[in-house]
mmCIF file of C-alpha atoms in Angstrom:
data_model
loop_
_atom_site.group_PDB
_atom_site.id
_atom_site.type_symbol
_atom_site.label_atom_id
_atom_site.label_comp_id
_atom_site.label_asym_id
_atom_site.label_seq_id
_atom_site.Cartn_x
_atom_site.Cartn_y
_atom_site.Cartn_z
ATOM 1 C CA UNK Y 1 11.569 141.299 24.918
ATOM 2 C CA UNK Y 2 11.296 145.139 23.453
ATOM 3 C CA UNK Y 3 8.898 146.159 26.764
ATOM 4 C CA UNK Y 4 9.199 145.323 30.153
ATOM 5 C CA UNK Y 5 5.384 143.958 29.339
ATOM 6 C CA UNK Y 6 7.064 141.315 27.063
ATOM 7 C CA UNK Y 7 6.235 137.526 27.367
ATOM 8 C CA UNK Y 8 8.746 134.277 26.243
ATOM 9 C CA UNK Y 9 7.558 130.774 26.257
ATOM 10 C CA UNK Y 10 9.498 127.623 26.010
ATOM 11 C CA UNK Y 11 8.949 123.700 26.418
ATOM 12 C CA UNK Y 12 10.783 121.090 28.045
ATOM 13 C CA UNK Y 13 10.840 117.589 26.887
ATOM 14 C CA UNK Y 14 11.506 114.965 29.892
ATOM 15 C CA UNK Y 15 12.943 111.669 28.158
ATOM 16 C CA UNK Y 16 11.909 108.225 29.975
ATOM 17 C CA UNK Y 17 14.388 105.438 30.131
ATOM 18 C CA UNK Y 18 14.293 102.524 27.877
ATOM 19 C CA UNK Y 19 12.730 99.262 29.709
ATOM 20 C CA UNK Y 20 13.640 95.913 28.581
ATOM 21 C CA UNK Y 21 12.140 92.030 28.465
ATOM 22 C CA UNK Y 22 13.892 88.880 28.101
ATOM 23 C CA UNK Y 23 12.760 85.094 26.773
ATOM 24 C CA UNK Y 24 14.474 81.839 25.926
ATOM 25 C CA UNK Y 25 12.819 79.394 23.234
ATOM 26 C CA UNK Y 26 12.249 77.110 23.303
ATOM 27 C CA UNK Y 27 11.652 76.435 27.316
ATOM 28 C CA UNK Y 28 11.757 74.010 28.519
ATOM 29 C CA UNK Y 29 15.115 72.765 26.080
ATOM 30 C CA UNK Y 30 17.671 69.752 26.780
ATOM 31 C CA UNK Y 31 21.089 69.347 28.683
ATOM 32 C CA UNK Y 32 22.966 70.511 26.542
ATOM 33 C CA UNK Y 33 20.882 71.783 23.216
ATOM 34 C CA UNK Y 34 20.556 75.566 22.491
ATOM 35 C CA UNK Y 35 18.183 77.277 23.580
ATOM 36 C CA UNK Y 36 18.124 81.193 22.072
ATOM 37 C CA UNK Y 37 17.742 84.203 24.652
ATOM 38 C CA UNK Y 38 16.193 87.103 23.105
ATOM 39 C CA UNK Y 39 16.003 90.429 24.561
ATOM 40 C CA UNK Y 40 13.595 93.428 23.797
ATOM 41 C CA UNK Y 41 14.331 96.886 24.103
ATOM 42 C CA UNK Y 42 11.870 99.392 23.680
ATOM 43 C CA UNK Y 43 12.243 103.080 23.611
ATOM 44 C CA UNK Y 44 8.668 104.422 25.364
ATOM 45 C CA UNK Y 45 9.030 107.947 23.967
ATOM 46 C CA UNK Y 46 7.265 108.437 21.016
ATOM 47 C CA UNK Y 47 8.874 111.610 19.220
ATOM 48 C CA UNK Y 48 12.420 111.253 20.337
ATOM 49 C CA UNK Y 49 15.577 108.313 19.567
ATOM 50 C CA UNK Y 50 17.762 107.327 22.370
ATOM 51 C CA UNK Y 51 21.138 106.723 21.927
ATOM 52 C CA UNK Y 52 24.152 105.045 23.807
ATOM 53 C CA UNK Y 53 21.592 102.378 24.701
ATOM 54 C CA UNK Y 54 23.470 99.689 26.546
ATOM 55 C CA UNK Y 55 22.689 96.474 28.976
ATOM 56 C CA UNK Y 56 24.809 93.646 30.384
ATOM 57 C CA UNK Y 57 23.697 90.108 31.558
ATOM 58 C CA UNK Y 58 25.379 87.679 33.913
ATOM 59 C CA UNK Y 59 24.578 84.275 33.511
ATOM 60 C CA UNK Y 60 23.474 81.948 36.061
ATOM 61 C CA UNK Y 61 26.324 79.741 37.577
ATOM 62 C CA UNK Y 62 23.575 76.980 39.303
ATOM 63 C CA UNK Y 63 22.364 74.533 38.936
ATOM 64 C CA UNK Y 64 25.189 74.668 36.031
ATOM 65 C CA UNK Y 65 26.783 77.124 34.109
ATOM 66 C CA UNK Y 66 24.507 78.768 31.563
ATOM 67 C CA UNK Y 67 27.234 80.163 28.805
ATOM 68 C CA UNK Y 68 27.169 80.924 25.042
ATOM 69 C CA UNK Y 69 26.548 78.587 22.599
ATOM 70 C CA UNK Y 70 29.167 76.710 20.335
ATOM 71 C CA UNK Y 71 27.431 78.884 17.495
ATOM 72 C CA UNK Y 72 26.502 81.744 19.364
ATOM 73 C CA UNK Y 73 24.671 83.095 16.389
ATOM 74 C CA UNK Y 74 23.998 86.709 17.943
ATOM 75 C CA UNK Y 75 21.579 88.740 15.990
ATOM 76 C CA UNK Y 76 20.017 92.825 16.646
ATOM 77 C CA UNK Y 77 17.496 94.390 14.656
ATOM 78 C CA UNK Y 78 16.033 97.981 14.929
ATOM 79 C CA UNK Y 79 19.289 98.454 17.257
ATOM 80 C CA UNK Y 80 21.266 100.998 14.823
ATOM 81 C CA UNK Y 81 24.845 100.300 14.880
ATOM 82 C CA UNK Y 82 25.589 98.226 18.308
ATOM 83 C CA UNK Y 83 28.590 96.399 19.948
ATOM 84 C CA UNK Y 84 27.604 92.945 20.671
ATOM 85 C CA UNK Y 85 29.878 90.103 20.013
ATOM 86 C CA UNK Y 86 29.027 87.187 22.557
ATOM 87 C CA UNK Y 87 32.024 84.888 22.603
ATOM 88 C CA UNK Y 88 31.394 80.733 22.951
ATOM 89 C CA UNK Y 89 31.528 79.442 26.317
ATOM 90 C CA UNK Y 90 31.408 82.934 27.703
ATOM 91 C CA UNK Y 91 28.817 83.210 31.106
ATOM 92 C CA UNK Y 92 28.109 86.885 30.120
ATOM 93 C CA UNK Y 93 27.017 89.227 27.197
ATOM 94 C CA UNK Y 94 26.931 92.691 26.631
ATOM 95 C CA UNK Y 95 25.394 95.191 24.426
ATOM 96 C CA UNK Y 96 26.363 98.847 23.807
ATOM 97 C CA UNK Y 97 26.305 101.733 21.209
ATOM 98 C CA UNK Y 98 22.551 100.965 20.472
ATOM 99 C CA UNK Y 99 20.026 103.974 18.989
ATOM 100 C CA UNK Y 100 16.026 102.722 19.139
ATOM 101 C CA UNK Y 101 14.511 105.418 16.838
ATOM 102 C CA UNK Y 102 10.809 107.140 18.432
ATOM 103 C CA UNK Y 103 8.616 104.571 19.676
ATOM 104 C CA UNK Y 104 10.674 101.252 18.699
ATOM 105 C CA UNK Y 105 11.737 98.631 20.042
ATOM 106 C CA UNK Y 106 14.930 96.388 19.468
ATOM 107 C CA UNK Y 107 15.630 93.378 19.221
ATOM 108 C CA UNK Y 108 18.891 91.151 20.384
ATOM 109 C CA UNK Y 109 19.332 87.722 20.397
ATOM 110 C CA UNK Y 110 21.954 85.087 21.066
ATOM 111 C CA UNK Y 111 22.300 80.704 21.341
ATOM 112 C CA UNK Y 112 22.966 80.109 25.144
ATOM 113 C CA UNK Y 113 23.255 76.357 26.427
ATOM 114 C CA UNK Y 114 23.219 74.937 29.756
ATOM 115 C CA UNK Y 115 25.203 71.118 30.844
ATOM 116 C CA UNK Y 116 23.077 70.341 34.122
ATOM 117 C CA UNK Y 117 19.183 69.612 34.567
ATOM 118 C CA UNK Y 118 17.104 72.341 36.426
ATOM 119 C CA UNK Y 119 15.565 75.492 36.659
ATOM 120 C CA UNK Y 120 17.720 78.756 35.724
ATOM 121 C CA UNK Y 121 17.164 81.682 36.883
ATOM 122 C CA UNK Y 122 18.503 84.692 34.902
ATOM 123 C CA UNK Y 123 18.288 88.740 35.216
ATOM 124 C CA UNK Y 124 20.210 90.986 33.208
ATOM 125 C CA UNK Y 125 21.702 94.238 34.720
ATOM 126 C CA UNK Y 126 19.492 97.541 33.752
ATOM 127 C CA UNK Y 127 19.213 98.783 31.121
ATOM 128 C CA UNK Y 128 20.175 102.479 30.063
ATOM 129 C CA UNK Y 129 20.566 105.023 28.263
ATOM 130 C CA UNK Y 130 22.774 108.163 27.831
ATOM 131 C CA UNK Y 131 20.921 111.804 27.709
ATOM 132 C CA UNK Y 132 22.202 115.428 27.562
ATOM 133 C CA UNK Y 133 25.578 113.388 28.630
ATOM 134 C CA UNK Y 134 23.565 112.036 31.998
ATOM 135 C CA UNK Y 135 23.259 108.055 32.094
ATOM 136 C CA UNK Y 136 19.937 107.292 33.034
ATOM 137 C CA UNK Y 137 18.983 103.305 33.629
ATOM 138 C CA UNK Y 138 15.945 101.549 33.186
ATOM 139 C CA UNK Y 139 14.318 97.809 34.301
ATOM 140 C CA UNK Y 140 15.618 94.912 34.268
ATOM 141 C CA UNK Y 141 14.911 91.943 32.397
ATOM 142 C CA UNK Y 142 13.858 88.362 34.179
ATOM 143 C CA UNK Y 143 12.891 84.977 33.004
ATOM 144 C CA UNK Y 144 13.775 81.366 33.772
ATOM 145 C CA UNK Y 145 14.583 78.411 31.655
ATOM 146 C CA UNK Y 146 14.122 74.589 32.569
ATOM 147 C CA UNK Y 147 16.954 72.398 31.613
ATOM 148 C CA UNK Y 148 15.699 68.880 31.683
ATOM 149 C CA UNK Y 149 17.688 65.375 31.485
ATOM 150 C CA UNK Y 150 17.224 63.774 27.937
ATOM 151 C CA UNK Y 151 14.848 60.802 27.994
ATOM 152 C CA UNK Y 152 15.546 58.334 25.120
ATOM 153 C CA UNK Y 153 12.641 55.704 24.885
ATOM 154 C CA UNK Y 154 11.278 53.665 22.243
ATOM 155 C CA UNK Y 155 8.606 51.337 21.884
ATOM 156 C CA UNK Y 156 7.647 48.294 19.052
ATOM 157 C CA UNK Y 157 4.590 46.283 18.705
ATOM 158 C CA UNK Y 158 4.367 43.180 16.595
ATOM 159 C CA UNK Y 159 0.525 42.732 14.577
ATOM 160 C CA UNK Y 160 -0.360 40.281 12.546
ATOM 161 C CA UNK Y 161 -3.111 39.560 9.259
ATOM 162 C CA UNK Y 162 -4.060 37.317 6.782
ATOM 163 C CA UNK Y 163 -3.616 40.397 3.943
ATOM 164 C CA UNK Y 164 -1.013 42.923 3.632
ATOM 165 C CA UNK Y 165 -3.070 46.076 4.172
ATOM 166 C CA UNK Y 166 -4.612 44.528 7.172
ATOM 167 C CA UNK Y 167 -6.853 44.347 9.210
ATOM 168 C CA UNK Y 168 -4.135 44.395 12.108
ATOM 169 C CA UNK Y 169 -4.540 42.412 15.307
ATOM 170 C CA UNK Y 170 -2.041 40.941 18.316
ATOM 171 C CA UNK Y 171 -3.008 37.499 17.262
ATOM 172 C CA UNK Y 172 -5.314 35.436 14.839
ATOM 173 C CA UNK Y 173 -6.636 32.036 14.539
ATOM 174 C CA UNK Y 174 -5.679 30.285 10.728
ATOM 175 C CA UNK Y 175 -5.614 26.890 9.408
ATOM 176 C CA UNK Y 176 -2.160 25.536 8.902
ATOM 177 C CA UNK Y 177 -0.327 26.446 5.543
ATOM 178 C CA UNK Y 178 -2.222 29.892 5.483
ATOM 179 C CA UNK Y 179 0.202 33.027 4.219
ATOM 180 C CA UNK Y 180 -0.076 35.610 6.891
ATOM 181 C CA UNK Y 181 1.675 39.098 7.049
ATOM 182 C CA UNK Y 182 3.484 40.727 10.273
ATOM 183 C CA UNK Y 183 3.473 44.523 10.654
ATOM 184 C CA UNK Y 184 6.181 46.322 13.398
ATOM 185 C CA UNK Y 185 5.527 49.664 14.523
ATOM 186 C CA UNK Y 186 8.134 51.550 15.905
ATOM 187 C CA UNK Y 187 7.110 54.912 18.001
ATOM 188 C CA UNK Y 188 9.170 57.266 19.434
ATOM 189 C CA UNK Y 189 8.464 57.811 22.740
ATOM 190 C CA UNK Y 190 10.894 59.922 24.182
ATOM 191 C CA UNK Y 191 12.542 63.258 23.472
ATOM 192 C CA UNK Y 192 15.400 62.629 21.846
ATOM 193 C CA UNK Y 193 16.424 62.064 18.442
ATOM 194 C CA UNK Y 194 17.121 58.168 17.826
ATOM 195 C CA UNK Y 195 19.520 56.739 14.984
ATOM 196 C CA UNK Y 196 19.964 54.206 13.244
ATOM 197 C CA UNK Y 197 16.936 52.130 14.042
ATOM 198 C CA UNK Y 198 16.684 48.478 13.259
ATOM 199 C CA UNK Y 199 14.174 45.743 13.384
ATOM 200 C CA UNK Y 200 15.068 42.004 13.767
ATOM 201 C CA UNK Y 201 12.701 39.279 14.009
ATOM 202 C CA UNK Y 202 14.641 35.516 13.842
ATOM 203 C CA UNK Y 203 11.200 33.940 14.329
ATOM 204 C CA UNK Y 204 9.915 35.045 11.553
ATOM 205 C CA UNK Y 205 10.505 32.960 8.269
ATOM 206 C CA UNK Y 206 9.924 34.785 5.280
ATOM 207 C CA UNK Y 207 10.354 31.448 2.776
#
């Protein structure tokens, strides 16, 4: 100021905190199959990046132990240049070094699996960030996945018809010496996969 009339302005920018959301897919999933946790990150401020962005998350230990995948196959996007390297059979991740440019979210993923049947329950630690050299935290992230027992099943039916293409019924009436043609149908009817599958019919004589 030149005057003791003079004037100075200036403007202050207050950064928010990062918040974060969590999901497994699919859910509900098998003992034992993969199921893949994905996290979102987004930065709520919509002319400034945050850096240092960083979050841990703790597995659930019941009903079973929830840990990493065989092929953990851990994935960011939008997340700059991060540190995550989830290790097989670990019960924890973590994620650090992370920059979400102005308004954008990232993205982080990883295979978890889980041995017992039930409901897991799973929230990460909070998220945060690091500005002017002050860590500042954000949310949490919560969601729950249901583990369920496998349930092979399989069903056959037996039809039979006086022509190949049918019509199909559970029995018919024919004078003796008159070709007729069997059709087995085989549905899966549980929710697992099922191999090899055979059909074998000794009363059936196909002279």
């Amino acid at each position: 100021n030149s005057t003791s009339t003079g004037s100075a302005t200036a403007s202050l920018t207050a950064l928010k905190a990062p918040s974060i959301s969590k999901l497994f897919t699919p859910n509900p999933t098998l003992t034992g199959d993969v199921s893949t946790l994905t996290f979102s990150i987004t930065n709520p401020n919509p002319n400034d990046s945050l850096a240092s962005v960083a979050f841990t998350d703790t597995f659930p230990t019941t009903p079973g132990n929830m840990v990493v995948a065989p092929t953990p196959n851990a994935t960011t996007s939008n997340c700059g240049s991060p540190t995550f390297a989830p290790v097989a059979g670990s019960g924890s991740i973590s994620f650090s070094n992370g920059t979400i440019t102005a308004g954008g979210t990232c993205t982080i993923s990883v295979n978890i699996t889980a041995p017992t049947a039930g409901v897991y329950t799973n929230t990460s630690g909070s998220v945060s960030t690091i500005i002017s050299g002050t860590t500042v935290t954000g949310n949490t992230a919560s969601n729950t996945l249901t583990v369920n027992a496998p349930n092979p099943a399989i069903s056959l039916s037996k039809q039979i018809s006086t022509s190949n293409t049918g019509p199909w019924s559970p029995f018919i009436t024919v004078a003796p010496g008159t070709d007729v043609y069997y059709r087995f149908v085989v549905e899966h009817t549980g929710d697992v996969a099922l191999s090899p599958i055979s059909v074998i019919d000794p009363t059936v004589n196909t002279a």
